[in-house]
mmCIF file of C-alpha atoms in Angstrom:
data_model
loop_
_atom_site.group_PDB
_atom_site.id
_atom_site.type_symbol
_atom_site.label_atom_id
_atom_site.label_comp_id
_atom_site.label_asym_id
_atom_site.label_seq_id
_atom_site.Cartn_x
_atom_site.Cartn_y
_atom_site.Cartn_z
ATOM 1 C CA UNK A 179 0.000 0.000 0.000
ATOM 2 C CA UNK A 180 1.184 3.491 -0.723
ATOM 3 C CA UNK A 181 1.028 6.112 1.975
ATOM 4 C CA UNK A 182 2.158 9.714 2.360
ATOM 5 C CA UNK A 183 2.726 11.282 5.750
ATOM 6 C CA UNK A 184 2.952 14.984 6.392
ATOM 7 C CA UNK A 185 3.579 15.109 10.135
ATOM 8 C CA UNK A 186 2.773 18.767 10.680
ATOM 9 C CA UNK A 187 -0.493 20.585 9.939
ATOM 10 C CA UNK A 188 0.799 24.124 10.244
ATOM 11 C CA UNK A 189 4.111 25.908 9.866
ATOM 12 C CA UNK A 190 4.369 29.587 10.661
ATOM 13 C CA UNK A 191 7.570 31.503 9.870
ATOM 14 C CA UNK A 192 8.668 35.072 9.383
ATOM 15 C CA UNK A 193 9.505 36.460 5.965
ATOM 16 C CA UNK A 194 13.082 35.625 5.039
ATOM 17 C CA UNK A 195 13.278 32.569 7.265
ATOM 18 C CA UNK A 196 14.082 29.136 5.837
ATOM 19 C CA UNK A 197 11.232 26.736 5.253
ATOM 20 C CA UNK A 198 11.149 22.956 5.301
ATOM 21 C CA UNK A 199 7.879 21.117 4.794
ATOM 22 C CA UNK A 200 8.272 17.490 5.712
ATOM 23 C CA UNK A 201 6.994 14.550 3.708
ATOM 24 C CA UNK A 202 7.611 10.867 4.270
ATOM 25 C CA UNK A 203 6.266 8.081 2.167
ATOM 26 C CA UNK A 204 5.711 4.361 2.166
ATOM 27 C CA UNK A 205 5.922 2.481 -1.118
ATOM 28 C CA UNK A 206 7.442 -0.808 -2.178
ATOM 29 C CA UNK A 207 9.064 0.115 -5.432
ATOM 30 C CA UNK A 208 10.171 3.243 -7.252
ATOM 31 C CA UNK A 209 7.614 5.966 -6.654
ATOM 32 C CA UNK A 210 7.137 9.305 -8.281
ATOM 33 C CA UNK A 211 6.842 12.153 -5.800
ATOM 34 C CA UNK A 212 5.105 15.489 -6.229
ATOM 35 C CA UNK A 213 4.349 18.655 -4.316
ATOM 36 C CA UNK A 214 1.052 20.400 -4.996
ATOM 37 C CA UNK A 215 0.137 23.863 -3.716
ATOM 38 C CA UNK A 216 -3.195 25.577 -3.158
ATOM 39 C CA UNK A 217 -3.094 29.346 -2.714
ATOM 40 C CA UNK A 218 -6.034 31.105 -1.144
ATOM 41 C CA UNK A 219 -9.053 31.048 -3.448
ATOM 42 C CA UNK A 220 -7.097 29.283 -6.181
ATOM 43 C CA UNK A 221 -7.039 25.774 -7.567
ATOM 44 C CA UNK A 222 -4.753 23.072 -6.375
ATOM 45 C CA UNK A 223 -1.814 23.021 -8.772
ATOM 46 C CA UNK A 224 1.419 21.173 -9.274
ATOM 47 C CA UNK A 225 4.435 22.896 -7.728
ATOM 48 C CA UNK A 226 7.152 20.426 -8.623
ATOM 49 C CA UNK A 227 7.893 16.759 -9.238
ATOM 50 C CA UNK A 228 11.008 14.898 -8.281
ATOM 51 C CA UNK A 229 11.828 13.577 -11.727
ATOM 52 C CA UNK A 230 12.138 17.129 -13.036
ATOM 53 C CA UNK A 231 14.796 18.023 -10.463
ATOM 54 C CA UNK A 232 13.956 21.681 -10.850
ATOM 55 C CA UNK A 233 13.481 24.661 -8.593
ATOM 56 C CA UNK A 234 10.089 26.337 -8.773
ATOM 57 C CA UNK A 235 9.490 29.684 -7.053
ATOM 58 C CA UNK A 236 12.657 29.047 -5.087
ATOM 59 C CA UNK A 237 11.408 25.710 -3.776
ATOM 60 C CA UNK A 238 13.360 22.478 -4.141
ATOM 61 C CA UNK A 239 12.703 18.932 -3.019
ATOM 62 C CA UNK A 240 15.092 16.018 -3.040
ATOM 63 C CA UNK A 241 13.958 12.432 -2.999
ATOM 64 C CA UNK A 242 15.815 10.542 -0.276
ATOM 65 C CA UNK A 243 15.123 6.872 -0.816
ATOM 66 C CA UNK A 244 17.073 5.824 2.250
ATOM 67 C CA UNK A 245 14.922 7.954 4.528
ATOM 68 C CA UNK A 246 11.845 7.630 2.272
ATOM 69 C CA UNK A 247 11.422 11.382 2.395
ATOM 70 C CA UNK A 248 10.680 14.173 -0.045
ATOM 71 C CA UNK A 249 10.914 17.330 2.022
ATOM 72 C CA UNK A 250 10.148 20.675 0.376
ATOM 73 C CA UNK A 251 12.614 23.445 1.114
ATOM 74 C CA UNK A 252 13.080 27.121 0.469
ATOM 75 C CA UNK A 253 15.950 29.146 1.921
ATOM 76 C CA UNK A 254 14.086 32.448 2.260
ATOM 77 C CA UNK A 255 10.305 32.416 2.631
ATOM 78 C CA UNK A 256 8.152 35.121 1.062
ATOM 79 C CA UNK A 257 4.684 36.234 2.127
ATOM 80 C CA UNK A 258 3.259 35.026 -1.173
ATOM 81 C CA UNK A 259 4.383 31.499 -0.294
ATOM 82 C CA UNK A 260 1.558 31.314 2.253
ATOM 83 C CA UNK A 261 -0.635 28.451 1.066
ATOM 84 C CA UNK A 262 -1.645 24.851 1.634
ATOM 85 C CA UNK A 263 0.963 22.346 0.453
ATOM 86 C CA UNK A 264 0.308 18.704 -0.334
ATOM 87 C CA UNK A 265 2.882 16.008 -0.881
ATOM 88 C CA UNK A 266 1.752 13.241 -3.239
ATOM 89 C CA UNK A 267 3.029 9.884 -4.431
ATOM 90 C CA UNK A 268 2.371 7.770 -7.467
ATOM 91 C CA UNK A 269 3.638 4.456 -8.653
ATOM 92 C CA UNK A 270 5.289 4.346 -12.069
ATOM 93 C CA UNK A 271 3.368 3.456 -15.177
ATOM 94 C CA UNK A 272 0.075 4.390 -16.674
ATOM 95 C CA UNK A 273 -3.130 4.205 -14.635
ATOM 96 C CA UNK A 274 -1.215 5.009 -11.458
ATOM 97 C CA UNK A 275 -3.174 7.051 -8.973
ATOM 98 C CA UNK A 276 -1.870 9.854 -6.793
ATOM 99 C CA UNK A 277 -1.978 9.393 -3.059
ATOM 100 C CA UNK A 278 -1.906 12.677 -1.179
ATOM 101 C CA UNK A 279 -0.767 13.509 2.316
ATOM 102 C CA UNK A 280 -3.091 15.474 4.568
ATOM 103 C CA UNK A 281 -1.404 18.728 3.691
ATOM 104 C CA UNK A 282 0.298 21.482 5.639
ATOM 105 C CA UNK A 283 -0.599 25.140 5.881
ATOM 106 C CA UNK A 284 2.381 27.434 5.497
ATOM 107 C CA UNK A 285 1.934 30.906 6.930
ATOM 108 C CA UNK A 286 4.639 33.468 6.223
ATOM 109 C CA UNK A 287 4.391 36.546 8.408
ATOM 110 C CA UNK A 288 5.793 39.950 7.455
ATOM 111 C CA UNK B 164 -8.601 26.496 -22.397
ATOM 112 C CA UNK B 165 -10.718 27.244 -19.323
ATOM 113 C CA UNK B 166 -9.202 24.336 -17.467
ATOM 114 C CA UNK B 167 -11.232 21.799 -15.566
ATOM 115 C CA UNK B 168 -14.752 23.081 -15.018
ATOM 116 C CA UNK B 169 -16.878 22.046 -12.066
ATOM 117 C CA UNK B 170 -20.441 22.869 -11.220
ATOM 118 C CA UNK B 171 -21.979 23.947 -9.026
ATOM 119 C CA UNK B 172 -19.315 25.833 -7.109
ATOM 120 C CA UNK B 173 -21.371 25.761 -3.948
ATOM 121 C CA UNK B 174 -24.177 23.429 -2.960
ATOM 122 C CA UNK B 175 -26.234 23.517 0.207
ATOM 123 C CA UNK B 176 -28.742 20.755 0.676
ATOM 124 C CA UNK B 177 -30.655 18.962 3.364
ATOM 125 C CA UNK B 178 -29.882 15.525 4.682
ATOM 126 C CA UNK B 179 -31.483 12.827 2.593
ATOM 127 C CA UNK B 180 -31.484 14.774 -0.652
ATOM 128 C CA UNK B 181 -29.698 13.662 -3.790
ATOM 129 C CA UNK B 182 -26.668 15.687 -4.818
ATOM 130 C CA UNK B 183 -25.044 15.636 -8.242
ATOM 131 C CA UNK B 184 -21.671 17.220 -8.868
ATOM 132 C CA UNK B 185 -20.478 17.794 -12.406
ATOM 133 C CA UNK B 186 -17.087 17.979 -14.036
ATOM 134 C CA UNK B 187 -15.811 18.835 -17.494
ATOM 135 C CA UNK B 188 -12.176 17.796 -17.939
ATOM 136 C CA UNK B 189 -9.636 19.545 -20.097
ATOM 137 C CA UNK B 190 -10.141 18.637 -23.724
ATOM 138 C CA UNK B 191 -7.772 15.884 -24.801
ATOM 139 C CA UNK B 192 -7.113 14.567 -21.325
ATOM 140 C CA UNK B 193 -7.851 10.888 -20.914
ATOM 141 C CA UNK B 194 -7.846 10.549 -17.132
ATOM 142 C CA UNK B 195 -10.321 12.010 -14.681
ATOM 143 C CA UNK B 196 -10.149 11.956 -10.904
ATOM 144 C CA UNK B 197 -12.630 12.794 -8.142
ATOM 145 C CA UNK B 198 -11.231 13.885 -4.759
ATOM 146 C CA UNK B 199 -12.780 14.897 -1.454
ATOM 147 C CA UNK B 200 -11.081 17.417 0.803
ATOM 148 C CA UNK B 201 -11.855 17.745 4.513
ATOM 149 C CA UNK B 202 -9.992 19.249 7.421
ATOM 150 C CA UNK B 203 -9.761 15.925 9.179
ATOM 151 C CA UNK B 204 -8.687 13.678 6.329
ATOM 152 C CA UNK B 205 -7.063 16.045 3.860
ATOM 153 C CA UNK B 206 -7.348 15.195 0.171
ATOM 154 C CA UNK B 207 -8.709 11.732 -0.577
ATOM 155 C CA UNK B 208 -9.036 10.097 -3.971
ATOM 156 C CA UNK B 209 -12.554 8.753 -4.425
ATOM 157 C CA UNK B 210 -12.441 7.316 -7.918
ATOM 158 C CA UNK B 211 -10.625 7.734 -11.172
ATOM 159 C CA UNK B 212 -11.344 7.001 -14.803
ATOM 160 C CA UNK B 213 -9.069 6.334 -17.727
ATOM 161 C CA UNK B 214 -10.566 6.638 -21.190
ATOM 162 C CA UNK B 215 -14.012 6.881 -19.562
ATOM 163 C CA UNK B 216 -13.595 3.562 -17.756
ATOM 164 C CA UNK B 217 -13.488 3.445 -13.946
ATOM 165 C CA UNK B 218 -10.081 2.119 -12.947
ATOM 166 C CA UNK B 219 -10.127 2.327 -9.168
ATOM 167 C CA UNK B 220 -13.153 3.165 -7.029
ATOM 168 C CA UNK B 221 -11.735 1.843 -3.781
ATOM 169 C CA UNK B 222 -11.865 5.317 -2.291
ATOM 170 C CA UNK B 223 -15.612 5.675 -2.685
ATOM 171 C CA UNK B 224 -16.833 5.761 0.917
ATOM 172 C CA UNK B 225 -20.001 3.731 0.535
ATOM 173 C CA UNK B 226 -22.844 2.768 -1.748
ATOM 174 C CA UNK B 227 -24.416 6.180 -1.418
ATOM 175 C CA UNK B 228 -21.669 7.480 -3.695
ATOM 176 C CA UNK B 229 -21.583 6.769 -7.405
ATOM 177 C CA UNK B 230 -19.687 8.245 -10.330
ATOM 178 C CA UNK B 231 -20.140 8.064 -14.057
ATOM 179 C CA UNK B 232 -18.259 9.214 -17.096
ATOM 180 C CA UNK B 233 -20.558 8.782 -20.097
ATOM 181 C CA UNK B 234 -18.123 10.460 -22.470
ATOM 182 C CA UNK B 235 -14.691 12.032 -22.580
ATOM 183 C CA UNK B 236 -15.944 15.495 -21.751
ATOM 184 C CA UNK B 237 -18.250 14.915 -18.806
ATOM 185 C CA UNK B 238 -18.389 13.175 -15.463
ATOM 186 C CA UNK B 239 -20.753 13.198 -12.506
ATOM 187 C CA UNK B 240 -20.399 12.310 -8.859
ATOM 188 C CA UNK B 241 -23.685 11.549 -7.175
ATOM 189 C CA UNK B 242 -24.517 11.183 -3.496
ATOM 190 C CA UNK B 243 -27.864 9.639 -2.693
ATOM 191 C CA UNK B 244 -28.977 10.092 0.011
ATOM 192 C CA UNK B 245 -26.670 12.788 1.321
ATOM 193 C CA UNK B 246 -25.634 13.024 4.966
ATOM 194 C CA UNK B 247 -24.075 15.855 7.008
ATOM 195 C CA UNK B 248 -20.748 13.997 7.146
ATOM 196 C CA UNK B 249 -20.536 14.292 3.368
ATOM 197 C CA UNK B 250 -19.942 18.017 3.760
ATOM 198 C CA UNK B 251 -16.592 18.736 2.104
ATOM 199 C CA UNK B 252 -14.991 20.268 -0.945
ATOM 200 C CA UNK B 253 -15.083 17.907 -3.896
ATOM 201 C CA UNK B 254 -12.424 18.337 -6.543
ATOM 202 C CA UNK B 255 -12.286 16.992 -10.029
ATOM 203 C CA UNK B 256 -8.940 16.716 -11.815
ATOM 204 C CA UNK B 257 -7.899 15.574 -15.255
ATOM 205 C CA UNK B 258 -4.635 14.433 -16.699
ATOM 206 C CA UNK B 259 -3.045 13.201 -19.892
ATOM 207 C CA UNK B 260 -1.245 10.095 -18.782
ATOM 208 C CA UNK B 261 1.850 9.197 -20.659
ATOM 209 C CA UNK B 262 2.749 5.605 -21.253
ATOM 210 C CA UNK B 263 5.278 5.259 -18.494
ATOM 211 C CA UNK B 264 4.602 7.903 -15.896
ATOM 212 C CA UNK B 265 1.888 9.769 -14.135
ATOM 213 C CA UNK B 266 1.525 13.136 -15.742
ATOM 214 C CA UNK B 267 0.464 16.315 -14.027
ATOM 215 C CA UNK B 268 -3.095 16.441 -12.774
ATOM 216 C CA UNK B 269 -4.989 19.648 -13.363
ATOM 217 C CA UNK B 270 -7.553 20.466 -10.725
ATOM 218 C CA UNK B 271 -10.895 22.169 -11.005
ATOM 219 C CA UNK B 272 -11.961 24.907 -8.583
ATOM 220 C CA UNK B 273 -13.925 22.449 -6.471
ATOM 221 C CA UNK B 274 -17.514 22.219 -5.296
ATOM 222 C CA UNK B 275 -18.122 23.123 -1.677
ATOM 223 C CA UNK B 276 -20.911 20.872 -0.445
ATOM 224 C CA UNK B 277 -22.781 21.545 2.771
ATOM 225 C CA UNK B 278 -25.346 19.012 3.925
ATOM 226 C CA UNK B 279 -27.563 20.310 6.699
#
């Protein structure tokens, strides 16, 4: 069974502080990992995926297979980063469904 | 493209009534997903379709829930009869799955359902 755990529900930081949103997963195989973001009054949308190995809006996430983690990081938080963030996992191949964590609310204070 | 379209955006109904949520996926996408979002459980996958065929409905909570996709451009999620615990935001998402990987899912704006 595939499972995604986001241990914290809320993270509140000041502008300019580093951010790390934790995500751990359980999957027997080679998963694909994603981070989705939902800004206030906007749709849930893809932020980044591990296979792209890219930085989006200053965010990065590295897949650590040994620790089964995919933490989302940003060195200097901005107020506009305030949103709900979901970590998600999928198995490889077509017809693979996404399993989401419960999400974490990031609040960046001025 | 307007993206994934869901209707209604808000629905308030009384316990016992039938509720039908509608979704129009992005044209050309061949996968469609229904999710439920609550504070307690986060985002849960209810059911998903590939090429209009239900692939996995293991997330559907009980027989009161049913989903159909009669064609590539339309899907419904029905709750009959509705109960207060069904109150949640229901999202529809579509994707264009590649042969070997899960592609990005594009989410609709959601339907906020309140069952009194």
